[in-house]
Amino acid sequence: MTDVKISQLRKSYGIQTALHGLDIEMESGEFVVLVGPSGCGKSTLLRMIAGLESITSGTIAFAGRVVNNIAAKDRDIAMVFQNYALYPHMTVRENMGFSLKLRDVGEAERNASVEAAAKSLGLGHLLDRYPRQLSGGQRQRVAMGRAVVRKPALFLFDEPLSNLDAKLRVQMRTEIKQMHKRVKATMIYVTHDQVEAMTMGDRIVVMRDGRVEQVGKPIELYDRPVNEFVAGFLGSPSMNFIEGTLGEDRQSVVLSDGSRVYLPCAVGGAAGQPVKLGLRPEELQPSDRGLSFEIDVIEPTGAETIVMLRNPALIGEASLCLLLRERYDLSPGQAITIAPKPGSGHVFDAESGNRLLPDRVVEIAKVALR
Amino acid sequence: MVSFILRGTGQRLAALLLLIWSLGPVYWALATSLMKPRDIATSPINFFPPEITFEHYRKLLGGLIGLPDETGIWYDFLRALINSLVLAGGATVLTTAIAALAAYAAVRLRFPGRNLVFYMIVATLAVPGYTVLIPLYRMMVSLGLVDTYSGIILIYISAYLPLAMWLMRSVYESLPLSIEEAAYLDGAGRLYTMIRIVIPLATPGLIAAAILTFLGAWGQFSVPLVFAPTAATKPLTVLIPEFATKNYVDYGLINAAGILAMIPPALVVMFLNRFLLNGLMAGAGK
Ligand SMILES: Nc1ncnc2c1ncn2[C@@H]1O[C@H](COP(=O)(O)OP(=O)(O)O)[C@@H](O)[C@H]1O
Ligand SMILES: [Mg+2]
């Protein structure tokens, strides 16, 4: 168990900068997810924490001790790689016991540890197989077992589930969380999949282009994204944005077709300022009064129905996504009037994308449609 | 269907031609080595020995098993065989070992001029050996390395190292770095990782490099012709042509020696081939 403190961490590859001075603190025993689109620097950050990548400037500290100059092999870290990186010429038992052998753990004790870890991962009967004789899911478990056996202070995962099929991914998600509860170590988990981030993280660090956009608990990030990027990145289907301008009272948004959306309280920003109104698909519902659309496509998934709506006057060629948990009798081409559910909606500055917080009230702006 | 049969026939024909092309000379040497001298240069040519004789083999090996022998050829032959084995074997072991380490450094270690050094070594492949023979000779004379095992092995290493390094580099490049990184995180140092993880996974490449070097060194002619003037280091490739004298070319003896000289490389290839396991890397990743 260890806490991790990252201060002003920078990474450059020649003239290209991959990380621009990150500050992140992770508590001991926490499950932190680093999430962001491909190429945003998640792996680079994880590898710097592991000691596999050099630090351009800034510090990484474990339990108050700066580890910048400590070699990877002495950092007491286990990492699960995206491609598993099993030792192909060793059996599952040897793979899992390799680190213990290096630390001169006796054979009997080593076997006991390996067998206990294998049992908890359902690998008990595979110990004498080679990696090539295992399925993808089994290899993934061996990679996890290799990490668990060591009882490290810190676990790192770099997109460990991205090579598994959808069903197995959901199952492994749960197993990793269970493992976290069991071993109680600090874990840092990298993924580009926002569903994984939301479901697994105690806290989520959202990254973009080598910068931290927002850090917080999953629901916090979901409900109060600091900018348009975070708002659009978390949630599936993702948030709808409708362009408009802030009314002169700063308590309403005027949309391009002239309709006006009233806000319950004033938000920061100037009258007439271009803004984006953010509405999550599940925050919208059919209503007697509100904004009119034409139904374009209906995608029933069983539990819920995704409806794509069109209104060129309001949103141009883009579609507005509506997610319905109740079943309605809808068909493509039909006209529909929708309104947001009470207590939902977000307002962002159109230029910077930053959230426009209410002047006084910290609670999010509740948007009402006329 | 017809085209399928035709294609099958064509393939078989091509395989047959290739077989004749590569095994024909071997057969010819074998047949000649078993003929009596009077049957060898006849017209028309004998494709099969009319009468099989082992007299040439007896000249080469007889003394070894204590048969009466007045020519003393068996002793020269044995000496040259040992020289060939020492030179080719030494060059193979050293070249492979150096290539294994140097190519690894070229792939995984970061230091200034890393690629430059590598390409300069590999570029020497483009230099024809005979162009450096004379300056090399002067150098070896001044170092006192002419007619010594170490001198000739040194030359062989410089000749075969670039190829072996090139080969090993692509082998290392094909190994996922993450396997080595996993070993570091497991607590292994660089050297331990090299010995326990990298080398075992690179074995097929090392074997291939060893085979290439051994075959190349075994068949070397011009280098030992210059640098191995006496029986102390003279290998088979230089000894065998000496069986052709001004007055008499002993075709039977030359071919018998040639057949015997083929055996060690064939054994080496067969032995090492067993380690050329396919799919050693399977299962490392997804
Ligand atoms: N060895 C490298 N040399 C140069 N640029 C690199 C190297 N590794 C990563 N990068 C760059 O750093 C950025 C972040 O990469 P990475 O951390 O792998 O992203 P992610 O894991 O979030 O997809 C990318 O723009 C990538 O091109
Ligand atoms: Mg990555």
XYZ file of C-alpha atoms and ligand atoms in Angstrom:
684
model
C 0.000 0.000 0.000
C 1.341 3.324 -0.966
C 0.084 6.707 -1.996
C 1.334 8.252 -5.191
C 2.042 11.906 -5.702
C 2.832 13.254 -9.134
C 4.052 16.838 -9.345
C 4.656 18.952 -12.430
C 5.440 15.826 -14.406
C 6.584 16.472 -17.952
C 7.626 14.153 -20.736
C 9.138 15.172 -24.054
C 10.179 13.014 -26.965
C 12.575 15.360 -28.705
C 10.606 18.434 -29.648
C 7.283 16.679 -29.138
C 5.775 16.981 -25.672
C 3.685 14.032 -24.549
C 2.868 15.238 -21.020
C 2.620 18.913 -20.046
C 3.265 19.139 -16.321
C 0.773 16.875 -14.590
C -0.248 17.096 -10.938
C -2.108 14.068 -9.621
C -2.443 12.661 -6.129
C -3.587 9.130 -5.471
C -4.465 7.880 -2.038
C -3.245 4.657 -0.554
C -5.469 1.739 -1.511
C -7.338 3.729 -4.110
C -8.396 2.429 -7.527
C -7.600 5.263 -9.928
C -8.528 5.097 -13.597
C -6.642 7.142 -16.185
C -8.927 7.627 -19.133
C -8.711 9.593 -22.334
C -8.664 9.166 -26.078
C -5.884 7.214 -27.764
C -2.594 9.121 -27.846
C -3.366 11.398 -24.909
C -0.398 10.120 -22.894
C -1.961 7.573 -20.530
C 0.528 4.820 -21.270
C 3.404 7.262 -21.112
C 2.306 8.376 -17.642
C 1.837 4.797 -16.464
C 5.227 3.759 -17.794
C 6.867 6.702 -16.068
C 5.270 5.616 -12.803
C 6.595 2.108 -13.459
C 10.086 3.418 -14.183
C 10.096 2.139 -17.759
C 10.201 5.621 -19.238
C 12.520 8.434 -18.226
C 11.182 11.576 -16.577
C 11.857 14.822 -18.440
C 11.050 16.958 -15.408
C 8.886 16.912 -12.309
C 8.646 14.225 -9.650
C 6.872 11.005 -8.846
C 6.732 10.060 -5.174
C 5.536 6.851 -3.524
C 4.595 7.202 0.137
C 6.364 10.547 0.305
C 9.577 9.265 -1.235
C 10.629 10.559 -4.646
C 11.303 7.577 -6.910
C 12.592 9.403 -9.995
C 15.979 7.748 -9.679
C 14.872 4.316 -8.536
C 15.080 1.604 -11.190
C 11.907 -0.162 -12.290
C 13.020 -3.407 -10.706
C 13.346 -1.779 -7.283
C 10.055 0.131 -7.253
C 7.939 -2.770 -5.965
C 5.406 -2.405 -8.739
C 3.497 -4.983 -10.735
C 2.164 -4.183 -14.148
C -0.333 -5.941 -16.386
C 0.436 -5.136 -19.999
C -2.040 -4.725 -22.792
C -0.454 -7.618 -24.690
C 0.016 -9.568 -21.409
C 3.769 -10.007 -22.017
C 3.882 -13.521 -20.610
C 7.178 -15.385 -20.816
C 6.384 -17.741 -23.689
C 9.029 -20.300 -22.800
C 7.842 -20.742 -19.239
C 4.825 -22.569 -17.865
C 2.058 -20.721 -16.080
C 3.619 -21.771 -12.788
C 7.034 -20.440 -13.817
C 5.513 -17.252 -15.189
C 3.750 -16.540 -11.949
C 6.643 -17.592 -9.755
C 9.363 -15.723 -11.643
C 9.378 -12.679 -9.384
C 9.413 -14.814 -6.240
C 12.318 -16.859 -7.547
C 14.212 -13.638 -8.128
C 13.654 -12.736 -4.512
C 14.993 -16.097 -3.344
C 11.673 -17.342 -2.052
C 12.011 -21.084 -1.413
C 10.352 -23.496 -3.777
C 7.725 -24.730 -1.331
C 6.647 -21.244 -0.356
C 6.736 -20.151 -3.978
C 4.483 -22.977 -5.060
C 2.073 -22.217 -2.246
C 1.806 -18.555 -3.274
C 1.436 -19.390 -6.945
C -1.184 -22.023 -6.276
C -3.196 -19.740 -4.010
C -3.176 -16.974 -6.617
C -3.962 -19.430 -9.403
C -6.893 -20.805 -7.462
C -8.401 -17.388 -6.852
C -8.185 -16.702 -10.594
C -9.513 -20.100 -11.658
C -6.175 -21.146 -13.120
C -5.512 -24.061 -10.789
C -5.673 -26.728 -13.476
C -3.545 -24.805 -15.980
C -0.355 -24.378 -13.977
C 1.747 -26.686 -16.101
C 0.643 -25.325 -19.446
C 2.563 -22.913 -21.615
C 1.041 -19.572 -22.594
C 0.552 -20.746 -26.173
C -1.786 -23.464 -24.881
C -4.119 -20.940 -23.246
C -7.023 -18.884 -24.533
C -6.865 -15.087 -24.559
C -8.909 -14.814 -21.390
C -6.724 -17.363 -19.600
C -3.557 -15.519 -20.621
C -5.060 -12.346 -19.256
C -5.658 -14.094 -15.942
C -2.095 -15.409 -15.862
C -0.850 -11.861 -16.378
C -2.986 -10.792 -13.436
C -1.822 -13.748 -11.384
C 1.780 -12.848 -12.042
C 1.060 -9.419 -10.596
C -0.905 -10.640 -7.583
C 1.650 -13.233 -6.492
C 4.177 -10.519 -5.791
C 2.006 -8.616 -3.330
C 3.309 -5.295 -4.648
C 2.531 -1.924 -3.145
C 1.236 -0.642 -6.444
C -0.508 -2.314 -9.379
C -0.487 -0.799 -12.836
C -2.796 -1.891 -15.636
C -2.410 -0.709 -19.226
C -5.643 -1.445 -21.075
C -5.605 -5.057 -19.881
C -9.038 -5.922 -21.228
C -8.894 -4.402 -24.677
C -8.039 -7.691 -26.375
C -10.934 -9.624 -24.881
C -14.407 -10.042 -26.294
C -17.213 -7.936 -24.876
C -18.655 -10.544 -22.538
C -15.330 -11.562 -21.045
C -14.448 -7.906 -20.623
C -17.459 -7.293 -18.427
C -16.625 -10.379 -16.374
C -12.939 -9.449 -15.950
C -13.947 -5.937 -14.949
C -15.736 -7.388 -11.967
C -12.878 -9.763 -11.191
C -10.337 -6.970 -11.163
C -12.525 -4.993 -8.785
C -12.859 -8.056 -6.564
C -9.108 -8.491 -6.648
C -8.730 -4.873 -5.576
C -10.987 -5.463 -2.611
C -9.034 -8.588 -1.689
C -5.465 -7.295 -1.946
C -6.205 -3.702 -0.892
C -3.286 -2.264 -2.845
C -3.214 1.011 -4.727
C -4.132 0.379 -8.347
C -3.760 2.595 -11.384
C -5.751 1.475 -14.368
C -5.379 2.904 -17.871
C -8.167 2.637 -20.403
C -9.642 4.529 -23.309
C -13.024 2.997 -22.572
C -15.166 5.373 -20.573
C -17.484 2.565 -19.483
C -14.545 0.778 -17.849
C -13.511 4.047 -16.256
C -16.951 4.778 -14.867
C -17.596 1.273 -13.597
C -14.195 0.537 -12.082
C -12.706 3.718 -10.763
C -12.869 5.019 -7.205
C -11.635 8.116 -8.898
C -11.135 8.973 -12.545
C -8.453 11.137 -14.110
C -9.610 12.349 -17.523
C -6.722 13.237 -19.808
C -6.463 14.920 -23.187
C -3.368 15.809 -25.212
C -0.975 15.291 -22.317
C -2.991 17.320 -19.828
C -5.336 16.449 -17.003
C -8.808 17.749 -17.780
C -10.563 16.714 -14.600
C -10.108 14.459 -11.585
C -12.956 13.149 -9.471
C -15.364 10.406 -8.532
C -17.192 8.874 -11.504
C -20.571 10.385 -10.706
C -19.030 13.774 -9.941
C -17.427 13.825 -13.370
C -20.595 12.644 -15.001
C -22.806 15.194 -13.321
C -20.450 18.151 -13.253
C -17.977 17.949 -16.119
C -15.677 20.968 -16.098
C -15.730 21.328 -19.846
C -17.290 20.177 -23.057
C -14.570 17.559 -23.620
C -15.163 15.726 -20.340
C -18.905 16.067 -20.807
C -18.737 14.511 -24.253
C -16.159 11.854 -23.355
C -17.968 10.286 -20.417
C -21.306 8.661 -21.049
C -22.566 6.472 -23.843
C -24.289 7.503 -26.010
C -22.524 10.778 -25.448
C -23.958 14.131 -24.496
C -25.824 16.241 -27.057
C -24.672 19.801 -27.587
C -26.907 22.514 -28.978
C -25.421 25.880 -29.888
C -27.002 29.096 -28.739
C -26.278 32.380 -27.018
C -26.616 33.450 -23.432
C -29.700 35.618 -22.921
C -29.373 39.227 -21.712
C -30.636 38.131 -18.278
C -27.888 35.446 -18.184
C -30.628 33.112 -17.069
C -31.595 31.715 -20.458
C -30.085 30.330 -23.647
C -31.395 31.469 -27.020
C -31.180 28.711 -29.647
C -30.583 29.284 -33.354
C -34.246 28.901 -34.278
C -35.171 31.604 -31.788
C -36.548 29.364 -29.073
C -35.408 30.252 -25.626
C -34.336 27.931 -22.845
C -34.670 29.390 -19.365
C -32.125 28.632 -16.690
C -33.172 28.536 -13.053
C -30.338 30.819 -11.998
C -27.826 33.144 -13.572
C -24.601 31.611 -14.897
C -21.199 33.263 -15.256
C -20.605 34.867 -18.644
C -21.722 37.868 -20.641
C -25.106 38.446 -22.236
C -25.047 37.410 -25.882
C -22.048 35.162 -25.350
C -22.099 32.068 -27.619
C -22.661 28.962 -25.490
C -23.370 25.276 -25.877
C -26.243 23.672 -24.094
C -25.348 20.116 -23.067
C -28.107 17.539 -22.671
C -27.454 13.866 -21.983
C -29.542 11.416 -24.062
C -31.139 9.917 -20.961
C -31.953 13.364 -19.552
C -34.420 13.985 -22.364
C -37.977 12.711 -22.547
C -41.000 13.108 -24.820
C -43.155 15.966 -23.585
C -46.197 18.047 -24.536
C -44.167 21.239 -24.700
C -40.561 21.692 -25.730
C -38.365 21.352 -28.789
C -39.714 19.717 -31.946
C -37.774 17.102 -33.884
C -38.319 14.480 -36.535
C -37.427 10.864 -35.710
C -34.604 9.658 -37.945
C -33.480 6.241 -36.664
C -34.727 3.996 -33.862
C -32.311 1.508 -32.248
C -33.982 -0.737 -29.669
C -31.524 -2.651 -27.461
C -34.203 -4.274 -25.347
C -33.540 -2.603 -22.037
C -33.556 0.798 -23.620
C -34.208 2.446 -26.950
C -31.885 4.907 -28.672
C -33.683 7.378 -30.901
C -31.816 9.682 -33.274
C -33.606 12.952 -33.973
C -33.228 15.569 -36.677
C -34.011 19.271 -36.826
C -31.843 21.117 -39.388
C -33.053 24.507 -38.214
C -31.804 23.846 -34.698
C -28.776 21.565 -34.983
C -27.923 21.541 -38.688
C -26.957 18.166 -40.096
C -26.107 16.700 -36.694
C -28.386 14.310 -34.860
C -29.731 14.622 -31.375
C -29.674 11.400 -29.399
C -32.476 10.415 -27.086
C -32.327 7.419 -24.759
C -35.617 6.006 -23.540
C -35.993 3.436 -20.774
C -39.766 3.285 -21.200
C -41.244 1.852 -24.369
C -43.037 4.268 -26.666
C -44.839 3.612 -29.909
C -42.487 5.458 -32.248
C -41.637 5.148 -35.919
C -39.111 6.894 -38.197
C -40.353 10.083 -39.836
C -42.730 10.822 -36.969
C -42.626 14.236 -35.274
C -41.766 14.356 -31.582
C -41.554 17.057 -28.950
C -38.971 16.591 -26.232
C -37.934 18.317 -23.054
C -35.195 17.656 -20.495
C -36.062 15.988 -17.241
C -36.016 18.306 -14.247
C -32.596 18.943 -12.764
C -30.569 18.143 -15.845
C -28.571 20.106 -18.392
C -25.184 21.768 -18.688
C -24.002 25.069 -20.146
C -20.541 25.521 -21.689
C -18.773 28.487 -23.208
C -18.831 27.884 -26.968
C -15.270 29.073 -27.506
C -13.286 27.632 -24.604
C -15.662 24.753 -23.894
C -15.442 25.505 -20.171
C -18.395 24.975 -17.933
C -20.193 28.193 -17.066
C -20.892 27.845 -13.387
C -23.771 29.719 -11.837
C -22.597 32.989 -10.291
C -23.625 32.219 -6.758
C -25.185 28.815 -6.671
C -22.641 25.982 -6.837
C -25.346 23.485 -7.790
C -25.496 22.848 -11.530
C -27.698 25.012 -13.654
C -31.086 23.460 -14.083
C -32.367 24.151 -17.509
C -36.045 24.566 -18.253
C -37.503 24.627 -21.715
C -40.313 26.886 -22.597
C -9.137 -29.897 -62.944
C -6.792 -30.287 -65.872
C -4.951 -27.123 -64.946
C -4.748 -28.435 -61.403
C -3.079 -31.633 -62.575
C -0.815 -29.670 -64.876
C 0.173 -27.405 -62.055
C 0.886 -30.362 -59.813
C 3.013 -31.939 -62.535
C 4.827 -28.653 -63.135
C 5.594 -28.333 -59.468
C 6.931 -31.867 -59.329
C 9.049 -31.253 -62.375
C 10.470 -28.088 -60.850
C 11.217 -29.920 -57.612
C 12.961 -32.672 -59.557
C 15.097 -30.187 -61.485
C 16.054 -28.468 -58.253
C 16.957 -31.797 -56.701
C 19.174 -32.741 -59.648
C 20.727 -29.311 -59.601
C 21.700 -29.477 -55.943
C 22.317 -33.172 -55.418
C 23.806 -33.934 -58.866
C 27.313 -32.712 -58.005
C 27.184 -34.562 -54.689
C 26.274 -37.760 -56.463
C 28.981 -37.168 -59.019
C 31.586 -36.705 -56.290
C 30.367 -39.817 -54.496
C 30.425 -41.912 -57.683
C 33.891 -40.714 -58.635
C 35.219 -41.329 -55.137
C 34.210 -44.968 -55.447
C 35.754 -45.565 -58.907
C 39.091 -47.040 -59.757
C 41.416 -44.423 -61.300
C 41.181 -46.091 -64.719
C 37.368 -45.840 -64.726
C 37.306 -42.135 -63.978
C 38.390 -40.236 -67.081
C 36.945 -42.579 -69.705
C 35.006 -41.898 -72.854
C 32.082 -42.394 -72.739
C 31.731 -41.287 -69.171
C 30.781 -43.780 -66.475
C 27.701 -42.610 -64.616
C 27.973 -45.506 -62.185
C 31.215 -46.984 -60.891
C 31.717 -50.145 -63.016
C 33.541 -51.590 -60.066
C 33.329 -50.159 -56.567
C 36.566 -49.526 -54.714
C 37.336 -47.970 -51.340
C 41.016 -47.390 -52.112
C 40.697 -43.572 -51.999
C 38.930 -43.640 -48.644
C 41.539 -46.067 -47.426
C 44.308 -43.603 -48.307
C 42.504 -40.873 -46.340
C 41.429 -42.863 -43.314
C 43.353 -46.126 -43.354
C 46.228 -44.951 -41.191
C 43.729 -43.889 -38.597
C 42.605 -47.444 -37.969
C 46.146 -48.858 -38.251
C 46.105 -50.166 -41.838
C 49.516 -50.227 -43.513
C 50.044 -46.981 -45.374
C 53.011 -45.651 -47.263
C 51.781 -42.261 -48.560
C 51.186 -40.484 -45.212
C 48.213 -38.733 -46.733
C 45.944 -39.826 -43.872
C 48.008 -37.832 -41.432
C 47.778 -34.605 -43.471
C 44.080 -35.211 -43.930
C 43.424 -35.738 -40.252
C 45.453 -32.665 -39.358
C 43.527 -30.534 -41.860
C 40.207 -31.919 -40.658
C 41.056 -30.911 -37.099
C 42.172 -27.476 -38.288
C 38.932 -27.026 -40.187
C 36.914 -28.013 -37.140
C 38.831 -25.717 -34.798
C 38.705 -22.745 -37.169
C 35.048 -23.077 -38.148
C 33.939 -24.097 -34.660
C 35.850 -21.297 -32.950
C 34.617 -18.719 -35.421
C 31.032 -19.945 -34.999
C 31.003 -19.845 -31.213
C 32.663 -16.447 -30.981
C 30.759 -14.823 -33.836
C 27.417 -15.990 -32.489
C 28.222 -14.883 -28.960
C 29.452 -11.455 -30.038
C 26.533 -10.967 -32.418
C 24.081 -11.941 -29.679
C 25.391 -9.195 -27.405
C 26.240 -6.522 -29.966
C 22.935 -6.764 -31.809
C 21.080 -6.588 -28.514
C 22.912 -3.405 -27.647
C 22.114 -2.012 -31.078
C 18.416 -2.712 -30.595
C 17.740 -2.033 -26.931
C 20.389 0.264 -25.499
C 20.231 3.960 -26.218
C 23.565 5.609 -26.782
C 24.766 8.265 -29.206
C 25.764 6.886 -32.582
C 24.044 3.570 -31.932
C 22.720 3.229 -35.456
C 25.894 4.610 -36.997
C 28.019 1.938 -35.336
C 25.627 -0.768 -36.389
C 25.430 0.352 -40.000
C 29.185 0.769 -40.225
C 29.656 -2.819 -39.108
C 27.027 -4.087 -41.509
C 28.394 -1.932 -44.337
C 31.602 -3.974 -44.289
C 29.504 -6.714 -45.897
C 29.723 -4.676 -49.081
C 33.531 -4.686 -49.097
C 34.825 -7.594 -51.220
C 37.173 -9.711 -49.126
C 39.999 -9.858 -51.652
C 40.385 -6.074 -51.751
C 41.585 -6.036 -48.145
C 43.622 -9.219 -48.357
C 46.993 -7.558 -48.897
C 46.757 -4.843 -46.227
C 45.280 -7.453 -43.920
C 48.234 -9.727 -44.598
C 50.722 -7.021 -43.663
C 48.763 -6.313 -40.524
C 48.618 -9.963 -39.508
C 52.355 -10.383 -40.182
C 53.202 -7.468 -37.947
C 50.939 -8.848 -35.239
C 52.493 -12.282 -35.582
C 49.093 -13.817 -36.281
C 49.756 -15.490 -39.628
C 49.455 -19.276 -39.410
C 47.782 -19.155 -35.990
C 44.294 -20.266 -35.030
C 43.531 -16.971 -33.324
C 44.574 -14.926 -36.347
C 42.415 -16.840 -38.786
C 39.465 -17.036 -36.414
C 39.733 -13.269 -35.965
C 39.449 -12.786 -39.707
C 36.485 -15.140 -39.889
C 34.758 -13.232 -37.101
C 35.239 -9.954 -38.911
C 33.868 -11.550 -42.052
C 30.765 -13.209 -40.570
C 29.902 -10.913 -37.678
C 28.074 -8.317 -39.798
C 25.717 -10.913 -41.239
C 25.128 -12.525 -37.863
C 24.522 -9.136 -36.246
C 22.111 -8.133 -38.942
C 20.199 -11.347 -38.470
C 20.169 -11.065 -34.686
C 19.032 -7.491 -34.837
C 15.886 -8.414 -36.703
C 15.328 -11.277 -34.275
C 15.525 -8.951 -31.276
C 13.365 -6.376 -32.986
C 10.662 -8.978 -33.386
C 10.642 -9.735 -29.636
C 8.072 -7.590 -27.846
C 9.823 -5.144 -25.530
C 7.053 -5.614 -22.995
C 8.287 -9.140 -22.176
C 11.618 -7.687 -21.077
C 9.875 -4.874 -19.248
C 7.737 -7.400 -17.425
C 10.948 -9.097 -16.288
C 12.405 -5.795 -15.041
C 9.247 -5.114 -13.073
C 9.425 -8.651 -11.695
C 12.766 -7.592 -10.258
C 15.232 -8.926 -12.825
C 18.327 -6.971 -13.796
C 19.460 -6.399 -17.359
C 21.880 -9.293 -17.495
C 19.502 -11.741 -15.831
C 16.750 -10.722 -18.240
C 19.144 -11.199 -21.126
C 20.116 -14.707 -20.022
C 16.783 -16.010 -18.786
C 14.339 -14.270 -21.124
C 15.950 -12.810 -24.222
C 18.448 -15.503 -25.189
C 15.994 -18.397 -24.836
C 13.508 -16.543 -27.020
C 16.184 -15.612 -29.546
C 17.495 -19.172 -29.802
C 16.157 -19.852 -33.296
C 17.964 -16.746 -34.522
C 21.174 -17.702 -32.751
C 21.040 -21.173 -34.295
C 20.507 -19.706 -37.740
C 23.453 -17.348 -37.214
C 25.587 -20.248 -36.008
C 24.704 -22.398 -39.023
C 25.448 -19.600 -41.476
C 28.765 -18.824 -39.820
C 29.817 -22.450 -39.591
C 28.994 -23.169 -43.219
C 30.730 -19.990 -44.345
C 33.856 -20.611 -42.298
C 33.990 -24.292 -43.199
C 33.981 -23.472 -46.901
C 36.467 -20.578 -46.715
C 39.260 -20.894 -49.231
C 41.009 -17.621 -50.033
C 41.586 -16.551 -46.423
C 43.260 -19.793 -45.268
C 45.114 -20.004 -48.584
C 46.896 -16.811 -47.559
C 46.923 -17.026 -43.791
C 47.264 -20.781 -43.213
C 50.421 -21.712 -45.157
C 51.531 -24.701 -43.080
C 50.038 -27.882 -41.719
C 49.742 -26.171 -38.336
C 46.557 -24.371 -39.415
C 45.842 -25.475 -42.989
C 42.169 -26.563 -43.305
C 40.639 -29.109 -45.688
C 39.642 -26.537 -48.264
C 43.306 -25.698 -48.842
C 44.624 -29.245 -48.455
C 42.281 -30.955 -50.902
C 43.313 -28.971 -54.016
C 46.893 -29.951 -53.236
C 45.987 -33.508 -54.248
C 46.109 -32.162 -57.792
C 49.792 -32.050 -58.637
C 51.550 -30.928 -61.786
C 51.782 -34.415 -63.204
C 48.767 -36.185 -61.873
C 45.312 -35.091 -60.737
C 44.017 -37.682 -58.292
C 40.309 -37.222 -58.970
C 39.317 -40.194 -56.869
C 41.205 -38.943 -53.846
C 39.940 -35.361 -54.242
C 36.335 -36.514 -54.450
C 36.668 -38.930 -51.545
C 38.114 -36.127 -49.407
C 35.329 -33.842 -50.624
C 32.668 -36.348 -49.591
C 34.247 -36.698 -46.151
C 34.521 -32.920 -45.839
C 30.771 -32.643 -46.383
C 29.983 -34.748 -43.334
C 30.783 -32.311 -40.488
C 28.700 -29.401 -41.820
C 25.853 -31.797 -42.577
C 26.008 -33.084 -38.996
C 26.164 -29.558 -37.590
C 23.110 -28.510 -39.562
C 21.178 -31.613 -38.588
C 22.093 -31.225 -34.925
C 21.375 -27.491 -34.671
C 18.240 -27.766 -36.749
C 16.532 -29.534 -33.892
C 16.685 -26.313 -31.892
C 15.161 -24.268 -34.676
C 11.757 -24.725 -33.089
C 9.015 -22.875 -34.805
C 6.497 -20.795 -32.932
C 8.614 -20.360 -29.838
C 7.058 -16.934 -29.326
C 3.484 -18.148 -29.559
C 1.426 -17.312 -26.508
C 3.376 -14.346 -25.205
C 0.680 -11.909 -26.108
C -2.957 -11.751 -26.979
N 8.804 6.411 -27.923
C 8.101 7.466 -28.351
N 8.669 8.375 -29.177
C 7.985 9.451 -29.602
N 6.726 9.726 -29.268
C 6.091 8.872 -28.458
C 6.743 7.697 -27.957
N 5.868 7.028 -27.166
C 4.728 7.759 -27.181
N 4.864 8.867 -27.942
C 3.841 9.890 -28.168
O 3.335 10.307 -26.935
C 1.937 10.480 -27.009
C 1.246 9.674 -25.935
O 1.358 8.319 -26.237
P 0.739 7.200 -25.296
O 1.144 7.472 -23.897
O 1.112 5.867 -25.848
O -0.812 7.428 -25.482
P -2.035 6.550 -24.960
O -1.520 5.421 -24.151
O -2.865 7.506 -24.169
O -2.769 6.093 -26.176
C 1.512 10.124 -28.407
O 1.331 11.309 -29.139
C 2.660 9.332 -28.947
O 2.795 9.543 -30.313
Mg -1.665 3.302 -24.513
